Amino acid sequence: MISTTFSQHLDFIKSLYKDKSFIALHEPSFWGNEREYLVDCIDSTFVSSIGEYVDKFERSISQFTGATYSIAIVNGTSALHLALEIAGVKSDDEVITQALTFVGTCNAISYCGASPVFIDISPKTLGMSADSLEKYLAENTIIQDGECINKNTGSRIAAVMPMHTFGHPVEIDRILAISESYGIVVIEDAAEALGSFYKGKHVGTYGKVGILSFNGNKIITTGGGGMIITNDSEIAEKAKHLSTTAKIDHQFLFNHDAIGYNYRLPNINAALGCAQMENLDVYLDQHRQMSEIYKDYFKDTNIDYIDQPIDSESNHWLNAILLNNEKDRDAFLKEANKSNIMLRPPWTLMHNLEMYKHCSHDSLENAINLSKRILNIPSSCRETEV
Ligand SMILES: *Cc1c(COP(=O)(O)O)cnc(C)c1O
């Protein structure tokens, strides 16, 4: 019985992507000037860390998101690492994030010598729950010399880092207000959320600093790439400086005034990014359409479609559905794989990973319940060209 229903769902997904023998979860689309810009970049010989495409790509991200400053970085994880370091996260600090996220979020915290603390998600946004954050801070911390200290560990809580899951905005205004009342900075992992707005403002621009990712599976891609976005000139300056080996500007001398990183996005990747940005509105349109199609379809089934939360306009990067229980979820997964349709369960919760098992967390009730029942479904653009 159940398996017939699942195969009907799979037939429906197949009908959306007619010409494909294998339906991926999310494929990139190259419809515009990608080839032209790449060739131009190669012809110019400026394929590496300096070039016009990097500046142009940064300007287009600033223009689209409304962030005053955008600094192009080699990938999203490195962007997170640098953002955390510049925001003042140090060795032995703690950073509050959510249990349901991509491991890169937590790894970036670890690169700073800090530890993640895992907070539950909201069933409405699948991102950090503002209520859980408020409760955790109230029950577990004290303010000492103006710093927020975790009573259980004695460590300073240096930052709160919510992640906008699958492109759906978290309740960022509440998270910001709660964090600020404890004197904690907010860094937004908006890796998945280019094109997502909360109360009319682009996500990633609420906190002190935010990051985007342009990995191959994201809504636009530069092959690999990321961006730090901020309205703070000092943070922007530091990000540019530290991402370029902290080299002091000089015509010919190589002098460096800090331990910097080689984190700058190469011009050849930025060339791809410039072309992708020219079609971002088309991609967003297609993702919105896909969301409507799925929402409409699953309405008449016993599977819930997870829609964008209130007060927000999601980029609908990766569509997600909610099954009744883990058994159904896994049965559906199995059947899909047999049919060459890629469905995917969400990431293993971070507190279950070997390297993060020792980290503090709250009850994680929603994260544990929902992560067993969520499935991501194919979300690539359906058109093959524009
Ligand atoms: C993609 C992603 C990143 C960073 O990805 P990179 O592959 O390093 O660009 C970070 N956090 C989340 C939640 C992501 O989905």
Short mmCIF file of C-alpha atoms and ligand atoms in Angstrom, two decimals:
data_model
loop_
_atom_site.label_atom_id
_atom_site.label_comp_id
_atom_site.label_asym_id
_atom_site.label_seq_id
_atom_site.Cartn_x
_atom_site.Cartn_y
_atom_site.Cartn_z
CA MET A 1 0.00 0.00 0.00
CA ILE A 2 2.55 2.51 1.22
CA SER A 3 5.01 1.58 -1.48
CA THR A 4 2.41 2.26 -4.20
CA THR A 5 1.93 5.69 -2.79
CA PHE A 6 5.66 6.29 -2.68
CA SER A 7 6.04 5.20 -6.28
CA GLN A 8 3.27 7.61 -7.24
CA HIS A 9 5.19 10.43 -5.59
CA LEU A 10 8.30 9.34 -7.44
CA ASP A 11 6.41 9.28 -10.74
CA PHE A 12 5.31 12.82 -10.04
CA ILE A 13 8.88 13.96 -9.38
CA LYS A 14 9.97 12.16 -12.58
CA SER A 15 7.32 14.02 -14.53
CA LEU A 16 8.84 17.30 -13.37
CA TYR A 17 12.26 16.42 -14.77
CA LYS A 18 11.24 14.66 -17.96
CA ASP A 19 14.52 14.21 -19.80
CA LYS A 20 16.63 12.93 -16.92
CA SER A 21 17.64 9.35 -16.28
CA PHE A 22 19.05 10.37 -12.90
CA ILE A 23 17.43 13.16 -10.92
CA ALA A 24 19.90 14.90 -8.63
CA LEU A 25 18.97 16.83 -5.53
CA HIS A 26 20.31 20.12 -6.82
CA GLU A 27 22.29 20.73 -9.98
CA PRO A 28 23.80 24.02 -11.11
CA SER A 29 22.48 25.78 -14.22
CA PHE A 30 24.71 27.70 -16.61
CA TRP A 31 22.50 29.72 -18.92
CA GLY A 32 24.26 33.02 -19.33
CA ASN A 33 27.72 34.47 -19.82
CA GLU A 34 29.61 31.78 -17.87
CA ARG A 35 31.69 30.55 -20.83
CA GLU A 36 32.34 34.03 -22.18
CA TYR A 37 33.57 35.36 -18.82
CA LEU A 38 35.75 32.30 -18.18
CA VAL A 39 37.44 32.63 -21.55
CA ASP A 40 37.87 36.35 -21.01
CA CYS A 41 39.40 35.64 -17.61
CA ILE A 42 41.87 33.13 -19.07
CA ASP A 43 42.77 35.49 -21.93
CA SER A 44 43.51 38.25 -19.42
CA THR A 45 45.91 35.90 -17.51
CA PHE A 46 44.39 37.24 -14.27
CA VAL A 47 42.99 33.91 -13.12
CA SER A 48 44.19 34.06 -9.53
CA SER A 49 43.64 36.24 -6.50
CA ILE A 50 43.57 39.62 -8.22
CA GLY A 51 41.24 40.72 -10.97
CA GLU A 52 38.23 42.67 -12.07
CA TYR A 53 35.76 39.82 -11.71
CA VAL A 54 36.38 39.60 -7.94
CA ASP A 55 35.52 43.29 -7.49
CA LYS A 56 32.55 43.05 -9.83
CA PHE A 57 31.22 39.92 -8.10
CA GLU A 58 31.50 41.62 -4.69
CA ARG A 59 29.64 44.67 -5.97
CA SER A 60 26.82 42.53 -7.37
CA ILE A 61 26.41 40.70 -4.04
CA SER A 62 26.35 44.00 -2.13
CA GLN A 63 23.82 45.41 -4.54
CA PHE A 64 21.55 42.38 -4.30
CA THR A 65 21.73 41.81 -0.53
CA GLY A 66 21.95 45.44 0.53
CA ALA A 67 25.10 44.68 2.56
CA THR A 68 27.45 47.67 2.56
CA TYR A 69 30.51 45.44 2.18
CA SER A 70 31.07 42.07 0.51
CA ILE A 71 34.40 40.26 0.65
CA ALA A 72 34.86 37.28 -1.68
CA ILE A 73 36.33 34.21 0.03
CA VAL A 74 37.54 30.88 -1.29
CA ASN A 75 34.60 28.93 0.20
CA GLY A 76 31.81 29.27 2.71
CA THR A 77 33.55 27.35 5.49
CA SER A 78 36.61 29.61 5.29
CA ALA A 79 34.31 32.63 5.24
CA LEU A 80 32.73 31.36 8.48
CA HIS A 81 36.13 30.78 10.06
CA LEU A 82 37.31 34.28 9.20
CA ALA A 83 34.01 35.88 10.26
CA LEU A 84 34.23 34.16 13.66
CA GLU A 85 37.85 35.17 14.17
CA ILE A 86 37.19 38.79 13.23
CA ALA A 87 34.10 38.91 15.45
CA GLY A 88 36.43 38.05 18.34
CA VAL A 89 35.93 34.31 18.87
CA LYS A 90 39.02 32.92 20.60
CA SER A 91 40.44 29.68 21.93
CA ASP A 92 38.30 28.11 24.71
CA ASP A 93 35.28 30.30 23.88
CA GLU A 94 31.89 28.80 23.09
CA VAL A 95 29.68 29.60 20.11
CA ILE A 96 25.98 28.79 20.21
CA THR A 97 24.65 27.24 17.04
CA GLN A 98 21.99 24.68 16.09
CA ALA A 99 22.20 20.88 16.12
CA LEU A 100 20.68 20.60 12.65
CA THR A 101 23.27 22.10 10.34
CA PHE A 102 26.05 21.24 7.92
CA VAL A 103 29.27 20.19 9.68
CA GLY A 104 31.11 23.19 8.19
CA THR A 105 29.29 25.46 10.65
CA CYS A 106 30.83 23.60 13.60
CA ASN A 107 34.21 23.00 12.00
CA ALA A 108 34.65 26.75 11.53
CA ILE A 109 34.02 27.19 15.27
CA SER A 110 36.63 24.50 15.99
CA TYR A 111 39.22 26.19 13.74
CA CYS A 112 39.09 29.12 16.20
CA GLY A 113 39.82 26.75 19.08
CA ALA A 114 36.28 27.30 20.35
CA SER A 115 33.49 24.77 21.02
CA PRO A 116 29.99 24.73 19.61
CA VAL A 117 26.93 24.61 21.89
CA PHE A 118 23.87 23.10 20.25
CA ILE A 119 20.43 24.64 20.58
CA ASP A 120 17.16 23.18 19.34
CA ILE A 121 15.49 24.20 16.09
CA SER A 122 12.07 25.69 15.52
CA PRO A 123 9.68 23.35 13.65
CA LYS A 124 8.53 26.38 11.66
CA THR A 125 11.90 27.50 10.32
CA LEU A 126 14.08 24.36 10.83
CA GLY A 127 16.69 26.87 12.01
CA MET A 128 17.69 27.99 15.50
CA SER A 129 14.71 28.42 17.80
CA ALA A 130 14.65 31.88 19.41
CA ASP A 131 12.68 30.41 22.34
CA SER A 132 15.31 27.71 22.93
CA LEU A 133 18.10 30.27 22.75
CA GLU A 134 16.35 32.49 25.28
CA LYS A 135 15.77 29.56 27.62
CA TYR A 136 19.33 28.25 27.33
CA LEU A 137 20.89 31.63 28.05
CA ALA A 138 18.54 32.30 30.97
CA GLU A 139 19.17 28.91 32.59
CA ASN A 140 22.84 28.36 31.89
CA THR A 141 24.70 31.63 31.87
CA ILE A 142 25.78 34.49 34.13
CA ILE A 143 27.15 37.89 33.17
CA GLN A 144 30.63 38.47 34.60
CA ASP A 145 32.60 41.65 33.86
CA GLY A 146 30.31 42.31 30.91
CA GLU A 147 30.87 38.86 29.44
CA CYS A 148 28.37 36.04 29.13
CA ILE A 149 29.76 32.94 30.88
CA ASN A 150 28.40 29.41 30.59
CA LYS A 151 27.91 28.29 34.21
CA ASN A 152 28.38 24.63 33.30
CA THR A 153 31.77 25.01 31.65
CA GLY A 154 33.12 28.36 32.82
CA SER A 155 33.70 29.34 29.18
CA ARG A 156 32.77 32.64 27.61
CA ILE A 157 29.94 32.52 25.07
CA ALA A 158 31.49 34.63 22.35
CA ALA A 159 28.93 34.42 19.56
CA VAL A 160 25.57 33.08 18.46
CA MET A 161 25.54 31.61 14.97
CA PRO A 162 22.12 30.69 13.57
CA MET A 163 21.89 28.96 10.18
CA HIS A 164 19.11 29.60 7.68
CA THR A 165 18.23 25.98 6.92
CA PHE A 166 17.53 25.08 3.25
CA GLY A 167 17.21 28.84 2.61
CA HIS A 168 14.34 29.40 5.07
CA PRO A 169 15.06 32.43 7.29
CA VAL A 170 15.26 31.96 11.06
CA GLU A 171 13.52 34.45 13.37
CA ILE A 172 16.62 36.57 13.10
CA ASP A 173 15.20 39.73 14.72
CA ARG A 174 14.37 37.88 17.94
CA ILE A 175 17.65 35.97 17.95
CA LEU A 176 19.48 39.26 17.52
CA ALA A 177 17.58 41.00 20.34
CA ILE A 178 18.08 38.08 22.76
CA SER A 179 21.80 37.80 21.96
CA GLU A 180 22.33 41.54 22.27
CA SER A 181 20.69 41.58 25.69
CA TYR A 182 23.50 39.21 26.81
CA GLY A 183 26.17 41.21 24.99
CA ILE A 184 26.79 38.43 22.46
CA VAL A 185 27.45 39.09 18.77
CA VAL A 186 25.46 37.32 16.07
CA ILE A 187 27.12 35.79 13.02
CA GLU A 188 24.71 34.46 10.40
CA ASP A 189 25.47 31.28 8.48
CA ALA A 190 23.48 32.25 5.39
CA ALA A 191 25.42 29.77 3.23
CA GLU A 192 22.19 28.35 1.81
CA ALA A 193 20.19 31.54 1.74
CA LEU A 194 21.26 33.88 -1.05
CA GLY A 195 17.96 35.41 -2.20
CA SER A 196 16.14 34.91 1.12
CA PHE A 197 14.60 37.84 2.94
CA TYR A 198 13.22 38.20 6.45
CA LYS A 199 10.76 41.08 6.96
CA GLY A 200 11.99 42.55 3.69
CA LYS A 201 15.68 42.54 4.55
CA HIS A 202 18.20 40.05 3.15
CA VAL A 203 19.35 37.42 5.63
CA GLY A 204 23.01 37.59 6.56
CA THR A 205 22.73 41.38 6.93
CA TYR A 206 21.03 41.35 10.34
CA GLY A 207 23.95 40.15 12.44
CA LYS A 208 27.33 41.81 12.83
CA VAL A 209 28.56 39.67 9.96
CA GLY A 210 27.10 37.00 7.68
CA ILE A 211 28.41 34.53 5.13
CA LEU A 212 27.21 33.01 1.85
CA SER A 213 28.41 29.90 0.02
CA PHE A 214 28.70 29.32 -3.73
CA ASN A 215 29.53 25.63 -3.62
CA GLY A 216 28.32 23.58 -6.58
CA ASN A 217 25.04 22.61 -4.94
CA LYS A 218 23.98 26.09 -3.79
CA ILE A 219 21.54 28.43 -5.56
CA ILE A 220 24.38 30.01 -7.52
CA THR A 221 27.86 28.54 -7.83
CA THR A 222 31.41 29.66 -8.47
CA GLY A 223 32.67 26.07 -8.39
CA GLY A 224 33.79 26.72 -4.84
CA GLY A 225 33.39 30.06 -3.17
CA GLY A 226 31.97 32.13 -0.37
CA MET A 227 31.32 35.69 0.70
CA ILE A 228 31.53 37.64 3.93
CA ILE A 229 28.82 40.30 4.07
CA THR A 230 28.67 43.08 6.65
CA ASN A 231 27.69 46.70 7.23
CA ASP A 232 30.68 47.23 9.53
CA SER A 233 33.63 48.91 7.78
CA GLU A 234 36.16 47.68 10.34
CA ILE A 235 35.08 44.04 9.90
CA ALA A 236 35.16 44.43 6.13
CA GLU A 237 38.66 45.84 6.20
CA LYS A 238 39.94 43.06 8.48
CA ALA A 239 38.27 40.40 6.33
CA LYS A 240 39.97 41.66 3.20
CA HIS A 241 43.32 42.03 4.96
CA LEU A 242 43.34 38.65 6.72
CA SER A 243 42.03 36.80 3.65
CA THR A 244 45.00 38.08 1.62
CA THR A 245 47.80 36.89 3.97
CA ALA A 246 47.63 40.16 5.95
CA LYS A 247 49.94 41.73 3.39
CA ILE A 248 50.60 45.43 3.83
CA ASP A 249 49.79 47.28 0.64
CA HIS A 250 53.03 48.21 -1.12
CA GLN A 251 54.25 48.40 -4.70
CA PHE A 252 56.91 45.71 -4.27
CA LEU A 253 57.63 44.89 -0.63
CA PHE A 254 56.24 41.78 1.02
CA ASN A 255 55.35 42.73 4.55
CA HIS A 256 52.68 41.14 6.69
CA ASP A 257 51.39 42.40 10.02
CA ALA A 258 49.43 39.36 11.24
CA ILE A 259 49.02 35.63 10.68
CA GLY A 260 46.71 35.89 7.71
CA TYR A 261 45.13 33.33 5.43
CA ASN A 262 45.15 32.55 1.74
CA TYR A 263 41.37 32.75 1.63
CA ARG A 264 40.73 35.14 -1.26
CA LEU A 265 38.40 33.92 -4.02
CA PRO A 266 40.31 33.49 -7.31
CA ASN A 267 39.28 35.71 -10.22
CA ILE A 268 38.37 32.69 -12.35
CA ASN A 269 35.79 31.57 -9.78
CA ALA A 270 34.49 35.12 -9.51
CA ALA A 271 34.05 35.21 -13.31
CA LEU A 272 31.61 32.33 -12.95
CA GLY A 273 29.93 34.17 -10.08
CA CYS A 274 29.39 37.33 -12.13
CA ALA A 275 27.61 35.34 -14.83
CA GLN A 276 25.53 33.44 -12.25
CA MET A 277 24.45 36.65 -10.53
CA GLU A 278 23.09 37.99 -13.83
CA ASN A 279 20.54 35.16 -13.73
CA LEU A 280 19.84 35.03 -9.99
CA ASP A 281 16.34 36.45 -10.43
CA VAL A 282 15.54 33.70 -12.93
CA TYR A 283 16.86 31.00 -10.58
CA LEU A 284 14.81 32.43 -7.73
CA ASP A 285 11.73 32.50 -9.89
CA GLN A 286 12.21 28.85 -10.83
CA HIS A 287 12.78 27.81 -7.23
CA ARG A 288 9.64 29.65 -6.18
CA GLN A 289 7.70 27.83 -8.89
CA MET A 290 9.07 24.46 -7.80
CA SER A 291 8.00 25.20 -4.27
CA GLU A 292 4.46 26.01 -5.42
CA ILE A 293 4.29 22.82 -7.49
CA TYR A 294 5.41 20.62 -4.58
CA LYS A 295 3.20 22.44 -2.08
CA ASP A 296 0.23 21.91 -4.32
CA TYR A 297 1.04 18.25 -4.93
CA PHE A 298 1.69 17.19 -1.32
CA LYS A 299 -1.45 18.99 -0.09
CA ASP A 300 -3.49 15.95 -1.13
CA THR A 301 -1.16 13.38 0.44
CA ASN A 302 -0.31 12.29 3.98
CA ILE A 303 3.11 13.94 3.63
CA ASP A 304 3.62 17.54 4.79
CA TYR A 305 5.44 20.01 2.59
CA ILE A 306 7.64 22.30 4.69
CA ASP A 307 6.78 25.78 3.49
CA GLN A 308 8.61 29.04 4.09
CA PRO A 309 7.99 30.50 7.56
CA ILE A 310 5.89 33.62 8.14
CA ASP A 311 7.43 37.10 7.68
CA SER A 312 9.89 35.67 5.20
CA GLU A 313 10.54 35.23 1.52
CA SER A 314 12.65 32.10 1.14
CA ASN A 315 14.88 31.36 -1.86
CA HIS A 316 13.36 27.84 -1.70
CA TRP A 317 16.83 26.48 -2.42
CA LEU A 318 16.13 22.94 -1.24
CA ASN A 319 12.58 21.68 -0.84
CA ALA A 320 11.83 19.51 2.15
CA ILE A 321 8.96 17.24 3.15
CA LEU A 322 7.99 15.70 6.48
CA LEU A 323 7.02 12.03 6.74
CA ASN A 324 4.95 10.59 9.60
CA ASN A 325 7.80 8.57 11.05
CA GLU A 326 11.33 7.36 10.46
CA LYS A 327 10.22 4.01 9.06
CA ASP A 328 8.18 5.65 6.28
CA ARG A 329 10.96 8.10 5.62
CA ASP A 330 13.55 5.39 5.16
CA ALA A 331 11.22 3.27 3.02
CA PHE A 332 10.62 6.24 0.72
CA LEU A 333 14.38 6.91 0.55
CA LYS A 334 15.11 3.33 -0.44
CA GLU A 335 12.48 3.26 -3.13
CA ALA A 336 13.69 6.58 -4.56
CA ASN A 337 17.26 5.39 -4.80
CA LYS A 338 16.11 2.34 -6.72
CA SER A 339 14.38 4.67 -9.19
CA ASN A 340 17.43 6.89 -9.70
CA ILE A 341 15.80 9.80 -7.93
CA MET A 342 17.92 11.44 -5.32
CA LEU A 343 16.14 12.09 -2.06
CA ARG A 344 18.24 12.86 0.97
CA PRO A 345 17.78 12.81 4.72
CA PRO A 346 19.12 15.86 6.57
CA TRP A 347 22.60 15.91 8.09
CA THR A 348 23.33 13.74 11.13
CA LEU A 349 22.69 15.99 14.11
CA MET A 350 25.93 17.62 15.20
CA HIS A 351 25.82 16.37 18.80
CA ASN A 352 25.87 12.81 17.42
CA LEU A 353 29.12 13.27 15.51
CA GLU A 354 32.14 11.77 17.23
CA MET A 355 34.09 15.03 17.41
CA TYR A 356 31.16 17.03 18.81
CA LYS A 357 29.70 14.45 21.23
CA HIS A 358 31.19 16.18 24.26
CA CYS A 359 29.66 19.58 23.45
CA SER A 360 26.90 21.16 25.55
CA HIS A 361 23.36 21.11 24.19
CA ASP A 362 19.77 21.57 25.28
CA SER A 363 17.03 18.89 24.97
CA LEU A 364 17.09 19.17 21.15
CA GLU A 365 13.54 17.82 21.16
CA ASN A 366 12.47 19.22 17.78
CA ALA A 367 15.79 18.53 16.09
CA ILE A 368 15.75 14.88 17.17
CA ASN A 369 12.11 14.36 16.22
CA LEU A 370 12.18 16.19 12.89
CA SER A 371 15.54 15.02 11.61
CA LYS A 372 14.19 11.46 11.56
CA ARG A 373 11.26 12.45 9.38
CA ILE A 374 12.60 15.10 6.99
CA LEU A 375 13.51 14.39 3.40
CA ASN A 376 14.95 16.79 0.88
CA ILE A 377 13.53 16.35 -2.61
CA PRO A 378 14.91 17.31 -6.04
CA SER A 379 15.04 21.08 -6.34
CA SER A 380 17.12 21.95 -9.40
CA CYS A 381 15.75 24.48 -11.86
CA ARG A 382 13.55 22.65 -14.34
CA GLU A 383 14.31 24.66 -17.43
CA THR A 384 17.45 23.74 -19.29
CA GLU A 385 18.07 27.23 -20.66
CA VAL A 386 16.65 30.73 -20.63
C1 LIG B 1 27.35 24.92 2.13
C2 LIG B 1 27.37 25.29 3.54
C3 LIG B 1 28.49 25.89 4.19
C4 LIG B 1 29.79 26.20 3.55
O1 LIG B 1 30.06 25.54 2.46
P1 LIG B 1 31.35 25.55 1.54
O2 LIG B 1 31.15 24.27 0.83
O3 LIG B 1 32.56 25.61 2.39
O4 LIG B 1 31.24 26.74 0.63
C5 LIG B 1 28.37 26.25 5.51
N1 LIG B 1 27.23 26.07 6.19
C6 LIG B 1 26.15 25.53 5.61
C7 LIG B 1 24.91 25.39 6.42
C8 LIG B 1 26.18 25.10 4.29
O5 LIG B 1 25.08 24.55 3.75
#
